[in-house]
Every structure is written in structure tokens, then in C-alpha cells.
Coordinates of C-alpha atoms in Angstrom, one line a residue:
Chain A
M1009 CA -43.3 -10.7 14.0
V1010 CA -45.7 -9.9 11.1
Q1011 CA -49.2 -11.3 10.9
K1012 CA -51.9 -10.5 8.3
R1013 CA -55.5 -10.2 9.5
Q1014 CA -58.8 -9.4 7.8
R1015 CA -61.0 -6.7 9.2
K1016 CA -64.7 -7.4 9.8
P1017 CA -67.3 -5.1 8.3
S1018 CA -68.3 -2.2 10.6
S1019 CA -70.8 -2.9 13.3
K1020 CA -70.7 0.4 15.2
T1021 CA -72.2 3.0 12.9
K1022 CA -73.6 6.1 14.6
K1023 CA -76.5 7.5 12.5
V1024 CA -77.6 11.1 12.0
K1025 CA -80.6 11.5 9.7
S1026 CA -79.9 14.0 6.9
A1027 CA -79.9 14.0 3.2
E1028 CA -76.6 15.9 3.2
A1029 CA -75.0 13.7 5.8
K1030 CA -71.3 13.2 5.7
V1031 CA -69.8 9.8 6.8
I1032 CA -66.3 9.4 8.2
E1033 CA -64.8 6.0 8.8
V1034 CA -62.2 5.8 11.6
F1035 CA -60.2 3.1 13.3
D1036 CA -61.2 1.6 16.6
P1037 CA -58.0 2.3 18.6
T1038 CA -58.3 -0.6 21.0
G1039 CA -56.5 -3.0 18.7
A1040 CA -56.4 -6.8 18.6
F1041 CA -56.0 -9.2 21.4
E1042 CA -54.1 -12.5 21.8
I1043 CA -55.3 -15.5 23.8
T1044 CA -52.4 -17.6 24.8
R1045 CA -53.9 -19.5 27.7
L1046 CA -57.4 -21.0 28.4
H1047 CA -59.1 -20.8 31.7
A1048 CA -58.8 -23.9 33.8
P1049 CA -61.6 -26.4 33.9
R1050 CA -64.0 -25.9 36.8
L1051 CA -64.2 -28.3 39.8
K1052 CA -67.2 -30.6 40.1
D1053 CA -67.7 -29.4 43.7
L1054 CA -65.5 -28.3 46.6
H1055 CA -65.8 -31.4 48.8
G1056 CA -62.4 -32.5 50.0
K1057 CA -60.7 -30.0 47.7
T1058 CA -57.8 -27.6 48.6
I1059 CA -58.5 -24.0 48.0
G1060 CA -55.8 -21.4 48.1
E1061 CA -56.2 -17.7 48.9
I1062 CA -54.0 -15.1 47.1
S1063 CA -53.9 -11.5 48.2
N1064 CA -51.7 -8.4 48.1
S1065 CA -53.1 -7.4 51.5
I1066 CA -55.0 -4.3 50.4
W1067 CA -58.8 -3.8 50.1
E1068 CA -59.4 -5.2 53.6
T1069 CA -58.4 -8.8 52.7
D1070 CA -57.6 -9.4 56.4
R1071 CA -61.4 -9.2 56.9
T1072 CA -62.9 -10.4 53.6
F1073 CA -60.9 -13.6 53.3
P1074 CA -61.7 -14.9 56.8
L1075 CA -65.3 -14.3 56.0
I1076 CA -65.1 -16.2 52.7
R1077 CA -63.2 -19.0 54.4
E1078 CA -65.8 -19.3 57.1
E1079 CA -68.7 -19.4 54.7
L1080 CA -67.0 -21.9 52.4
L1081 CA -66.3 -24.3 55.2
K1082 CA -69.9 -24.1 56.4
R1083 CA -70.9 -25.3 53.0
Y1084 CA -68.0 -27.7 52.4
P1085 CA -66.6 -28.9 55.8
T1086 CA -64.2 -31.3 54.1
A1087 CA -62.6 -28.6 52.0
K1088 CA -59.1 -27.4 53.0
I1089 CA -58.5 -23.7 52.7
I1090 CA -55.0 -22.3 52.8
P1091 CA -55.1 -18.7 54.0
Y1092 CA -53.3 -16.1 51.9
D1093 CA -50.6 -15.4 54.5
E1094 CA -49.7 -19.1 54.5
L1095 CA -49.8 -19.7 50.8
V1096 CA -47.6 -17.0 49.1
G1097 CA -47.7 -14.1 51.6
T1098 CA -48.4 -10.6 50.5
R1099 CA -46.2 -8.1 48.6
P1100 CA -43.8 -8.5 47.0
Q1101 CA -44.1 -12.3 46.7
C1102 CA -47.8 -12.1 45.5
E1103 CA -46.6 -10.0 42.5
D1104 CA -44.1 -12.7 41.3
L1105 CA -46.4 -14.9 39.2
E1106 CA -43.8 -17.7 38.9
Y1107 CA -43.4 -17.7 42.7
V1108 CA -47.2 -17.8 43.1
A1109 CA -47.5 -20.7 40.6
R1110 CA -44.8 -22.7 42.4
A1111 CA -46.4 -22.1 45.8
V1112 CA -49.9 -23.1 44.5
K1113 CA -48.5 -26.3 43.0
A1114 CA -46.4 -27.1 46.1
K1115 CA -49.4 -26.8 48.4
G1116 CA -51.5 -29.0 46.2
C1117 CA -54.2 -26.4 45.5
D1118 CA -57.2 -27.6 43.3
A1119 CA -58.3 -23.9 42.9
V1120 CA -57.5 -20.5 44.1
I1121 CA -59.5 -17.4 45.0
A1122 CA -57.9 -14.1 44.0
G1123 CA -58.8 -10.8 42.6
N1124 CA -60.2 -8.9 45.6
A1125 CA -60.2 -5.6 43.8
S1126 CA -62.1 -3.6 41.2
Chain B
M1075 CA -59.1 -4.6 36.9
V1076 CA -59.6 -8.3 37.4
Q1077 CA -60.5 -8.7 33.8
N1078 CA -57.5 -6.7 32.8
A1079 CA -55.3 -9.0 34.9
F1080 CA -56.6 -12.0 33.1
G1081 CA -56.0 -10.3 29.8
A1082 CA -52.4 -9.4 30.8
M1083 CA -51.6 -13.0 31.5
G1084 CA -52.9 -14.1 28.1
F1085 CA -56.3 -15.4 29.2
S1086 CA -59.6 -14.1 27.7
A1087 CA -60.6 -11.1 29.7
E1088 CA -63.3 -12.9 31.6
A1089 CA -63.6 -13.4 35.3
A1090 CA -65.3 -16.5 36.7
T1091 CA -67.1 -14.4 39.3
L1092 CA -67.5 -10.7 38.9
L1093 CA -69.4 -9.2 41.8
E1094 CA -69.8 -5.4 42.3
F1095 CA -69.9 -4.1 45.9
P1096 CA -70.1 -0.5 47.1
V1097 CA -66.5 0.7 47.6
T1098 CA -67.4 1.6 51.2
M1099 CA -67.6 -2.1 51.9
F1100 CA -63.8 -2.0 51.7
D1101 CA -63.4 0.7 54.4
P1102 CA -62.0 -0.4 57.7
G1103 CA -64.7 -1.8 60.0
S1104 CA -67.3 -1.8 57.3
D1105 CA -70.3 -4.1 57.1
L1106 CA -69.4 -7.2 55.1
T1107 CA -73.0 -8.5 54.8
P1108 CA -73.1 -7.9 51.0
L1109 CA -70.1 -10.2 50.6
K1110 CA -71.6 -12.8 52.9
E1111 CA -74.8 -12.8 50.9
N1112 CA -72.8 -13.6 47.7
I1113 CA -70.6 -16.5 48.8
D1114 CA -72.6 -18.9 46.6
K1115 CA -71.5 -16.9 43.6
V1116 CA -67.9 -17.4 44.6
V1117 CA -68.6 -21.2 44.8
E1118 CA -70.3 -21.0 41.4
G1119 CA -67.2 -19.3 39.9
L1120 CA -65.1 -22.2 41.2
T1121 CA -67.4 -25.0 40.0
K1122 CA -70.1 -24.1 37.4
W1123 CA -68.8 -21.0 35.4
Q1124 CA -67.7 -21.6 31.8
P1125 CA -65.6 -19.1 29.8
A1126 CA -67.1 -17.8 26.5
V1127 CA -63.7 -18.0 24.8
K1128 CA -62.5 -21.6 24.4
T1129 CA -59.7 -21.3 21.8
K1130 CA -56.3 -19.7 21.7
G1131 CA -55.2 -17.2 19.0
I1132 CA -55.2 -13.6 17.9
S1133 CA -58.5 -11.9 17.5
P1134 CA -58.9 -9.9 14.2
P1135 CA -58.4 -6.2 14.6
P1136 CA -61.6 -4.5 15.6
P1137 CA -63.7 -3.3 12.7
M1138 CA -63.6 0.3 11.4
V1139 CA -66.2 2.6 12.8
K1140 CA -68.5 4.7 10.6
V1141 CA -69.8 8.0 12.0
R1142 CA -72.3 10.1 10.2
G1143 CA -72.9 13.9 10.7
R1144 CA -74.8 16.7 9.0
D1145 CA -71.5 17.8 7.5
Y1146 CA -67.8 17.0 8.1
A1147 CA -67.5 19.2 11.2
D1148 CA -70.6 17.5 12.7
A1149 CA -69.3 14.1 11.8
V1150 CA -66.1 14.9 13.7
A1151 CA -68.1 16.1 16.6
Q1152 CA -70.2 13.0 16.6
M1153 CA -67.1 10.8 16.4
N1154 CA -65.7 12.6 19.4
L1155 CA -68.9 11.9 21.3
L1156 CA -68.8 8.2 20.3
F1157 CA -65.2 7.9 21.4
L1158 CA -66.0 9.5 24.8
K1159 CA -68.9 7.0 25.3
N1160 CA -66.6 4.1 24.4
R1161 CA -63.9 5.5 26.7
W1162 CA -61.5 5.6 23.8
G1163 CA -59.2 8.5 24.6
D1164 CA -58.1 11.0 27.2
G1165 CA -61.3 13.1 27.4
L1166 CA -59.9 15.9 25.1
P1167 CA -61.0 16.3 21.5
I1168 CA -59.2 14.0 19.1
V1169 CA -58.3 14.2 15.4
P1170 CA -60.2 11.5 13.4
P1171 CA -58.0 8.4 12.9
T1172 CA -59.2 7.9 9.3
K1173 CA -57.5 5.5 6.8
E1174 CA -56.1 8.5 5.0
R1175 CA -54.6 10.1 8.0
V1176 CA -53.3 6.8 9.4
N1177 CA -51.7 5.9 6.1
W1178 CA -50.1 9.3 6.0
I1179 CA -48.6 8.8 9.4
L1180 CA -47.4 5.3 8.5
R1181 CA -45.0 6.9 6.0
G1182 CA -42.9 7.6 9.1
T1183 CA -41.7 4.0 9.2
D1184 CA -40.5 1.2 6.9
L1185 CA -42.1 -1.4 9.2
P1186 CA -45.2 -3.3 7.9
R1187 CA -48.3 -1.8 9.4
D1188 CA -49.2 -5.1 11.1
S1189 CA -45.8 -5.6 12.7
I1190 CA -46.4 -6.3 16.4
V1191 CA -44.5 -4.0 18.7
G1192 CA -45.7 -5.9 21.9
K1193 CA -48.5 -6.2 24.4
I1194 CA -49.5 -3.2 26.5
L1195 CA -50.6 -4.1 30.0
P1196 CA -52.7 -4.3 32.1
R1197 CA -55.2 -5.2 29.4
G1198 CA -52.7 -7.0 27.2
G1199 CA -53.9 -5.4 23.9
I1200 CA -51.6 -5.9 21.0
A1201 CA -49.7 -2.8 19.9
T1202 CA -49.1 -3.0 16.2
V1203 CA -47.4 -0.3 14.1
E1204 CA -50.8 0.6 12.6
G1205 CA -52.2 0.9 16.1
M1206 CA -49.5 3.3 17.1
A1207 CA -50.1 5.3 14.0
V1208 CA -53.8 5.4 15.0
C1209 CA -53.0 6.8 18.4
L1210 CA -50.6 9.3 16.9
A1211 CA -53.3 10.4 14.4
M1212 CA -55.7 10.9 17.3
A1213 CA -53.1 13.0 19.1
G1214 CA -52.6 15.3 16.1
G1215 CA -49.2 13.9 15.3
R1216 CA -47.3 13.7 12.1
P1217 CA -45.4 10.9 10.2
E1218 CA -42.0 12.2 11.3
H1219 CA -43.1 11.7 15.0
L1220 CA -43.8 8.0 14.5
P1221 CA -40.2 6.6 14.8
V1222 CA -39.9 8.3 18.3
L1223 CA -43.3 7.0 19.4
L1224 CA -42.4 3.4 18.3
A1225 CA -39.1 3.7 20.1
A1226 CA -40.8 5.0 23.3
V1227 CA -43.3 2.1 23.2
E1228 CA -40.5 -0.4 22.6
A1229 CA -38.6 1.0 25.6
M1230 CA -41.7 1.1 27.8
I1231 CA -42.4 -2.6 27.4
I1232 CA -38.9 -3.8 28.2
P1233 CA -39.6 -6.0 31.2
K1234 CA -37.4 -4.3 33.7
Q1235 CA -39.4 -1.0 33.2
R1236 CA -42.4 -2.9 34.7
H1237 CA -44.9 -1.0 32.6
F1238 CA -47.7 -3.0 34.1
H1239 CA -47.1 -1.1 37.3
L1240 CA -46.8 2.2 35.4
N1241 CA -50.1 1.7 33.7
S1242 CA -52.1 0.2 36.6
T1243 CA -50.6 1.4 39.8
T1244 CA -52.3 3.5 42.5
N1245 CA -49.3 5.8 42.1
S1246 CA -49.9 8.9 40.0
C1247 CA -46.8 8.5 37.9
L1248 CA -46.2 9.3 34.3
P1249 CA -43.7 8.4 31.6
V1250 CA -40.7 10.6 30.7
V1251 CA -39.1 10.2 27.3
V1252 CA -35.7 11.9 26.7
V1253 CA -34.6 12.0 23.1
N1254 CA -31.0 12.3 21.9
G1255 CA -29.6 12.5 18.4
P1256 CA -30.2 14.6 15.3
V1257 CA -33.7 13.4 14.9
A1258 CA -34.8 15.6 17.8
R1259 CA -34.2 18.9 16.0
Q1260 CA -35.4 17.4 12.7
I1261 CA -38.8 16.7 14.1
R1262 CA -39.0 19.9 16.1
L1263 CA -38.7 18.3 19.5
N1264 CA -37.9 21.0 22.1
S1265 CA -34.8 21.1 24.2
G1266 CA -34.8 24.8 25.0
Y1267 CA -37.3 27.3 26.5
G1268 CA -40.4 25.5 27.7
C1269 CA -39.0 22.1 26.5
L1270 CA -41.5 20.2 28.6
G1271 CA -44.3 22.0 26.8
P1272 CA -46.6 23.5 25.7
S1273 CA -45.4 24.9 22.4
A1274 CA -46.9 25.5 18.9
E1275 CA -43.4 26.1 17.6
Y1276 CA -42.3 22.6 18.8
P1277 CA -45.5 20.5 18.7
A1278 CA -43.7 17.1 18.5
G1279 CA -43.3 16.5 22.3
A1280 CA -47.0 17.0 23.0
A1281 CA -48.2 14.9 20.1
I1282 CA -45.8 12.0 20.8
G1283 CA -46.5 12.1 24.5
R1284 CA -50.2 12.3 24.1
A1285 CA -50.1 9.4 21.6
L1286 CA -48.2 7.4 24.1
R1287 CA -50.9 8.1 26.7
L1288 CA -53.6 7.0 24.2
V1289 CA -51.7 3.8 23.7
M1290 CA -51.7 3.2 27.4
L1291 CA -55.4 4.1 27.7
T1292 CA -56.9 2.3 24.7
V1293 CA -54.5 -0.6 23.8
G1294 CA -53.2 -1.0 27.4
G1295 CA -56.6 -0.5 29.1
G1296 CA -55.2 2.0 31.7
V1297 CA -58.6 3.6 32.1
P1298 CA -58.9 5.4 35.4
G1299 CA -60.7 3.3 38.0
R1300 CA -60.9 0.3 35.7
G1301 CA -57.4 -0.5 34.5
S1302 CA -55.4 2.2 36.2
M1303 CA -56.0 2.6 39.9
S1304 CA -53.9 5.8 40.1
L1305 CA -55.5 7.8 42.9
Y1306 CA -54.9 11.2 41.4
G1307 CA -53.8 10.9 37.8
G1308 CA -52.5 14.4 37.0
P1309 CA -52.2 17.1 34.4
G1310 CA -48.8 15.7 33.2
R1311 CA -50.6 12.5 32.1
Y1312 CA -52.3 14.1 29.2
A1313 CA -49.1 14.4 27.2
N1314 CA -46.6 12.8 29.5
V1315 CA -43.1 14.4 29.3
V1316 CA -41.3 14.1 26.0
F1317 CA -38.4 16.4 25.2
A1318 CA -34.9 16.5 23.7
E1319 CA -31.7 16.9 25.6
D1320 CA -29.9 20.2 24.8
E1321 CA -26.9 18.5 23.1
A1322 CA -25.7 21.8 21.7
G1323 CA -25.5 23.1 25.2
L1324 CA -23.5 20.2 26.7
P1325 CA -20.3 21.6 28.2
P1326 CA -17.0 20.0 27.0
G1327 CA -16.5 16.6 28.5
W1328 CA -20.1 16.3 29.7
K1329 CA -21.7 13.0 28.5
S1330 CA -25.2 13.1 27.2
I1331 CA -28.0 11.1 28.8
S1332 CA -27.9 8.6 25.9
A1333 CA -24.1 8.2 26.3
D1334 CA -24.7 7.3 29.9
F1335 CA -26.9 4.5 28.6
G1336 CA -24.1 3.3 26.3
Y1337 CA -25.0 4.9 23.0
S1338 CA -22.5 6.7 20.8
R1339 CA -22.8 10.4 19.9
G1340 CA -25.1 11.0 17.0
K1341 CA -27.3 7.9 17.6
N1342 CA -31.0 8.7 17.7
T1343 CA -32.3 7.2 21.0
V1344 CA -35.0 7.4 23.6
V1345 CA -34.4 7.0 27.3
F1346 CA -37.6 6.1 29.1
H1347 CA -38.3 6.4 32.8
N1348 CA -41.4 7.0 34.9
V1349 CA -41.8 9.8 37.5
S1350 CA -44.3 10.8 40.1
S1351 CA -43.7 14.5 40.2
T1352 CA -42.1 17.3 38.3
T1353 CA -40.7 20.2 40.3
N1354 CA -39.1 23.5 39.5
I1355 CA -36.1 24.5 41.5
N1356 CA -35.6 28.2 41.7
G1357 CA -32.2 29.6 42.5
T1358 CA -29.5 27.6 40.7
S1359 CA -27.4 30.4 39.1
V1360 CA -23.8 29.5 39.1
G1361 CA -20.9 31.9 38.8
D1362 CA -18.2 30.6 41.1
E1363 CA -17.4 27.8 43.6
A1364 CA -19.6 29.3 46.3
S1365 CA -22.7 29.7 44.1
A1366 CA -22.0 26.2 42.6
L1367 CA -22.2 24.7 46.1
K1368 CA -25.3 26.7 46.9
A1369 CA -27.0 25.5 43.7
L1370 CA -26.1 21.9 44.2
N1371 CA -27.2 22.0 47.9
L1372 CA -30.5 23.4 46.7
I1373 CA -31.0 20.6 44.1
A1374 CA -30.0 18.0 46.7
A1375 CA -32.6 19.4 49.1
F1376 CA -35.3 18.9 46.5
M1377 CA -34.1 15.4 45.9
R1378 CA -34.1 14.5 49.7
V1379 CA -37.7 13.2 49.5
P1380 CA -38.9 10.0 51.3
N1381 CA -40.2 8.3 48.2
H1382 CA -41.2 4.8 49.3
N1383 CA -40.9 3.4 45.8
C1384 CA -37.1 4.1 45.8
Y1385 CA -36.9 1.2 48.2
F1386 CA -39.6 -1.1 46.7
L1387 CA -38.7 -4.5 45.2
D1388 CA -35.3 -4.1 43.5
T1389 CA -35.5 -0.4 42.5
Y1390 CA -32.9 0.7 45.0
D1391 CA -30.6 -0.3 42.2
G1392 CA -32.8 1.6 39.7
C1393 CA -33.1 5.3 39.1
P1394 CA -34.4 7.7 41.8
G1395 CA -35.2 10.4 39.3
I1396 CA -34.1 12.9 36.7
V1397 CA -32.3 16.2 37.4
L1398 CA -32.3 18.8 34.5
V1399 CA -30.0 21.8 34.5
S1400 CA -29.9 24.5 31.9
R1401 CA -26.9 24.8 29.6
N1402 CA -25.9 28.0 31.6
T1403 CA -26.0 26.2 34.9
A1404 CA -24.1 23.2 33.4
A1405 CA -21.4 25.6 32.0
G1406 CA -21.1 27.4 35.3
L1407 CA -20.7 24.2 37.2
V1408 CA -18.0 22.9 34.8
H1409 CA -16.3 26.3 35.0
A1410 CA -16.2 26.0 38.8
G1411 CA -14.5 22.6 38.5
W1412 CA -17.5 20.3 38.7
S1413 CA -17.7 17.3 36.3
K1414 CA -21.0 15.5 35.7
E1415 CA -19.7 12.5 37.7
K1416 CA -18.6 14.8 40.6
I1417 CA -22.0 16.5 40.5
R1418 CA -23.9 13.2 40.8
E1419 CA -21.6 12.1 43.6
Y1420 CA -22.3 15.3 45.5
L1421 CA -26.1 15.2 44.9
W1422 CA -26.2 11.6 46.1
E1423 CA -24.2 12.3 49.2
N1424 CA -26.2 15.4 50.1
S1425 CA -29.7 14.0 49.4
K1426 CA -29.4 11.3 52.0
I1427 CA -32.3 11.2 54.5
P1428 CA -31.1 11.7 58.0
W1429 CA -31.7 8.7 60.4
S1430 CA -33.9 10.9 62.6
E1431 CA -36.2 11.4 59.7
V1432 CA -36.0 7.7 58.7
K1433 CA -37.1 6.8 62.2
K1434 CA -39.9 9.5 62.2
L1435 CA -41.2 8.2 58.9
G1436 CA -41.0 4.5 60.0
Y1437 CA -38.6 3.7 57.2
E1438 CA -36.3 1.5 59.3
E1439 CA -37.4 -1.6 57.3
E1440 CA -36.6 0.1 54.0
A1441 CA -33.2 1.1 55.3
R1442 CA -32.5 -2.4 56.6
A1443 CA -33.6 -3.9 53.3
S1444 CA -31.3 -1.5 51.4
G1445 CA -28.3 -2.5 53.6
I1446 CA -28.0 0.8 55.5
P1447 CA -26.8 0.3 59.0
E1448 CA -29.0 1.7 61.8
G1449 CA -28.3 5.3 62.6
E1450 CA -26.7 6.0 59.2
P1451 CA -28.4 8.5 56.7
L1452 CA -30.4 6.7 54.0
P1453 CA -29.4 7.4 50.4
I1454 CA -32.3 7.7 47.9
T1455 CA -30.6 5.2 45.6
R1456 CA -27.8 2.6 45.9
K1457 CA -25.1 4.6 44.0
P1458 CA -24.6 8.1 42.4
E1459 CA -24.5 6.7 38.8
N1460 CA -28.2 5.7 39.2
L1461 CA -29.3 9.3 39.0
I1462 CA -30.1 10.7 35.5
L1463 CA -28.6 14.1 35.1
G1464 CA -29.3 16.0 31.8
V1465 CA -29.0 19.4 30.2
A1466 CA -32.2 20.9 28.9
G1467 CA -34.4 24.1 29.3
G1468 CA -34.0 27.8 28.5
M1469 CA -30.6 29.4 28.3
Q1470 CA -30.2 31.1 31.6
A1471 CA -29.3 29.5 34.9
Q1472 CA -32.0 30.6 37.4
H1473 CA -34.0 27.4 37.5
S1474 CA -33.4 23.7 37.4
Y1475 CA -35.8 20.8 37.5
W1476 CA -36.3 17.6 39.5
M1477 CA -38.5 14.7 38.5
Q1478 CA -38.6 12.0 41.2
M1479 CA -39.1 8.3 40.4
G1480 CA -42.7 7.0 40.1
V1481 CA -43.2 3.3 40.5
S1482 CA -40.9 0.4 40.7
G1483 CA -39.3 0.7 37.3
W1484 CA -35.8 1.0 35.9
P1485 CA -35.0 3.4 33.1
T1486 CA -34.9 1.7 29.7
S1487 CA -33.8 2.8 26.3
A1488 CA -34.3 2.1 22.6
E1489 CA -32.9 3.2 19.3
I1490 CA -35.1 5.4 17.1
R1491 CA -35.4 3.8 13.6
R1492 CA -36.2 6.3 10.9
P1493 CA -37.4 5.2 7.4
E1494 CA -34.9 5.1 4.6
N1495 CA -33.2 8.4 3.8
T1496 CA -35.2 9.4 0.7
R1497 CA -38.5 9.0 2.4
W1498 CA -37.2 10.7 5.6
N1499 CA -36.0 13.7 3.7
E1500 CA -39.3 13.9 1.9
L1501 CA -41.1 13.9 5.2
L1502 CA -38.9 16.7 6.6
K1503 CA -39.5 18.8 3.5
E1504 CA -43.2 18.3 3.8
A1505 CA -42.9 19.4 7.5
I1506 CA -41.1 22.6 6.4
N1507 CA -43.9 23.2 3.8
D1508 CA -46.6 22.7 6.5
L1509 CA -45.0 24.3 9.5
G1510 CA -42.3 26.6 8.2
P1511 CA -38.5 26.4 8.7
V1512 CA -37.2 24.4 11.6
P1513 CA -36.8 26.9 14.5
E1514 CA -33.2 28.1 15.2
K1515 CA -32.0 27.6 18.7

């Protein structure tokens, strides 16, 4: 797969004041990036919505998710929250993205909460 | 990490709600008040947040960076400081990836510079041929190293290698790249004394391995604590492990590592695996049947390690690690009647973890999942053939080497594609001019 792309002019010049200054031009090593999917549209609100939890069981999710659940239900009592251990389970299932997607669809989730990590 | 996860799946690297908490909040029994106070932001992420990126497509490559200094040496120093601030690199000084240097390195391939090799996870950055040449330039590499780096990256991103684990896991694992074929000697890749490095006489392994790490860090986003959650990292991660098998030292009838992967003799190939430790085994001199058994028992004892990842996901059918023996040990073993297949069988049988140990470690579930009946010793892999056994290292037999598997990956392989012959021969001539004659074994 070969694709031609134009480089933008430099925007990250580091300056040192000197009449005899030497300038070197180098590549930014991070490279290009491809967006193949767009983030899903947001919900209007959470009333009556089904929210799924996804966790790999580390980072104290057995304590953080119940707290998030409790607080969301205080604000949206008609919301339905599917706990992470009832939605896809933990490892290894939670690392199989196709399995997760199937489970989320099957349970009729309108949104999911995931990413309890740094 | 969350942003990287989105990037890896092809989304823009934006998170709907990104909250920072002190890491102590995730300690057992901690105070979760900071989380409770931020629940409305979680709601906001589900309802109001809007991503900045609203269209699909490939971003243009990032612009070149100009760095100014009092003179050339100062400009290089300033560039190194800038790269450190941007977290572009491994923390060690780098060679400036200027257009001239990168163009020079690109002579090592016939591929167009903007050919896409693949995406490097977890960040999902696009690895182009030019991008690989940039990393090789930064690592101090040369054009004739580029074909091996490209093959190593190609092997790394084969799905069954699961490089997203390798580059983001909490495990402190690192890639191993074993090269077979005539290209190894041509580019001065070491297979003998000190083959795993360091060496000024054989600089290729360190340059290619360091470039591979720079690809993982900069393109792949495996930055410690941000993209890579490796708890310890490790000194081996700076240049990884890139070496050649000692093909000239293979005893008669002994298949090379690449042959075990289905390649014919003379093919230039890489075999890629990831390991979590590298260990010297002292005491593997072999002269007769008794010393052969002693050496093999010693190697098996080093392999008899309760590595949880051997039993994780489907890797029980993968590779538990790599054993290296020197040509002298290999010759001694063959002389004593041991074929490569017989050696692997013996090591597999004798590296099983006794049930008493399985129980003590709480590995009963792993044993059950691996189909091992209760009470039976637990093999470190499903079958003997899964073990990689190679010949490399200095001439004598005193030491061998064991590298146990890292994360849930399978070994993968790729062919090394050199540029057309005239260019390749020119590059090798230039290397002789620059570095002197290729060292004799």
C-alpha cells in the first residue's frame, strides 16, 4: 500500500540566538496516523438508557464500578446499568474486542463505560 | 493509555472523559471520594462531549523539525534536548534523523519510502518505510541494516504475535529477533562471542534492536507509564535482543531455527519472539553421555519456571522460550547421540513443574485449563517442538542461555528482502570502506 502525502511546513523550531547559528532539520519520528472509525454520537441524557460496564478486573474495579453505578442511579433512577461481571466478564473475554462488541449489542447497551486505567 | 486504546482501534486518540486521580486511589481500601466527586464528568462524557476529529482518513506526516544551535555540535545537543522534552526516544543520545541521513539509510531497500509496513500498537501510529529509516538513523544504524529492521517489524505485527500486549503490557518483556541466512554475516550481525551485545566490531544487532525499540516507543506509543505499563522495563529494552544463529557451527543434521519455521537453507529470515528474562546457564560442557545428561538436566532446571503467561490465553500452544547452546555444546551433544529433536523432548520432559509445586503456587486452574490431570507434573508448553533451540555464542561449551517467554505471543517470522544486487553490493562495499573488512569468525 503506497500513499503520497505532503509535509506541512515546520511549526516546532527551537531557537538559539547567535549570528553564527547552525540549523539542522530533522524528522519528527512519531509518524502519521489513520482514523478509520469515528466516535459514536453522544446520548441526549441517560434517562431510561442501558449502560454497560467493561472491565479487566484490575485497578480496583470491584470498588470503583459499584460507586459509579450507585451515583449514576441516584441521578438517573430509570437508567439500567449492566455490571461488568454480567456484561462480558473479565480476562480473557474483555480482551476479545469482537466478543465485547457482540455482548454489548446483545444486551442492548446504549453506551458503555470502560477505561478505568491510566 | 485510554487515548492509546482509542488510537489502536482506529479512533482519534481522544477520550470522552479523561480524569486524573492520584494512583493511591487505586490501592486496596483507598478513599474513593475523588471519584465520587467527579461522577458528573462521567455523565458529561456519555452525553455532552464532542470529539475534535470528525472525519476519517490518514493524517499528513508530522512536519520536519528545525533546531538551531551555536554550531553543529550545539544544534545536535539542542535537538537531543528537544527530543527528550517531546518524549521521542529511549532517553539516550540519538543521531539526528536529518533528510540526508534518512535518505542514505533508505538506500537499504527498494520499497518506496511511503510504503506502509503496518500500524504499531498501542498508539496505532503508521509505520512507513521512511519512518523505520528515521528510527534506524536515530539509533545510529546503516542502510544495510534496514532490510532486517523492516522484516523484524513485519514479523512483530503479525496478529498472532499480539504485539499490542508486547508494547503495552505490565510485563517487563522484550523482543528477540534471530536472523538466519547469509545476510547476517554481510551486515556484521554477531553469532559468536558476545552475540547478544555489546560490540563495536558487530554493531548491527544493537542498531537494529535499538531502532526497533524506537519504533515501539515513538510510532507505537509504548512510552513507560503512558502507553507501556511495564512495571520494570529493563536494560534489555534499550536494544532488545537481535543476533544471528551460528549457522557455521550447526552440527551435521541439526536444523537451523529458520528451518524449524519452514524456511529453506540460505534464505534470509527473522524469527521474532518476546521474552521476559535472559539467563546465563553455567556448566554445560559436554564430552560424553554422562556430561550430556548433566548439561541437559541443568538447562531443564533453568526452564522449570512457573511463568504464568505460558498458560495464558492460547499460548500453551505457543513457545515457552528460547534455549541457546554454543557450537561446542551442540557438537558434544550430537557426538553423545543427542539429536535436536531428542534434546527438545528431554528438556520438555524434565522441565515439568511437579504437582506439589503447582499446588503450592495455586496453578491448579492453569493445569486444568491446559488439560493436565490433577497430580500430574505440569509441562511448560503443550509439546516439545514448541521450544526454540538454537546454536549461538562463543566457541566453548561452558555456558548456555535461556530466555523465557514474555507475554501471550507466538513466535512469528518474515523473510528479509534486500535491495537489488548491484545496490546491495555497493552498500556492502561502502560498509567495508567505513568499518573495515567483515570480521572472520
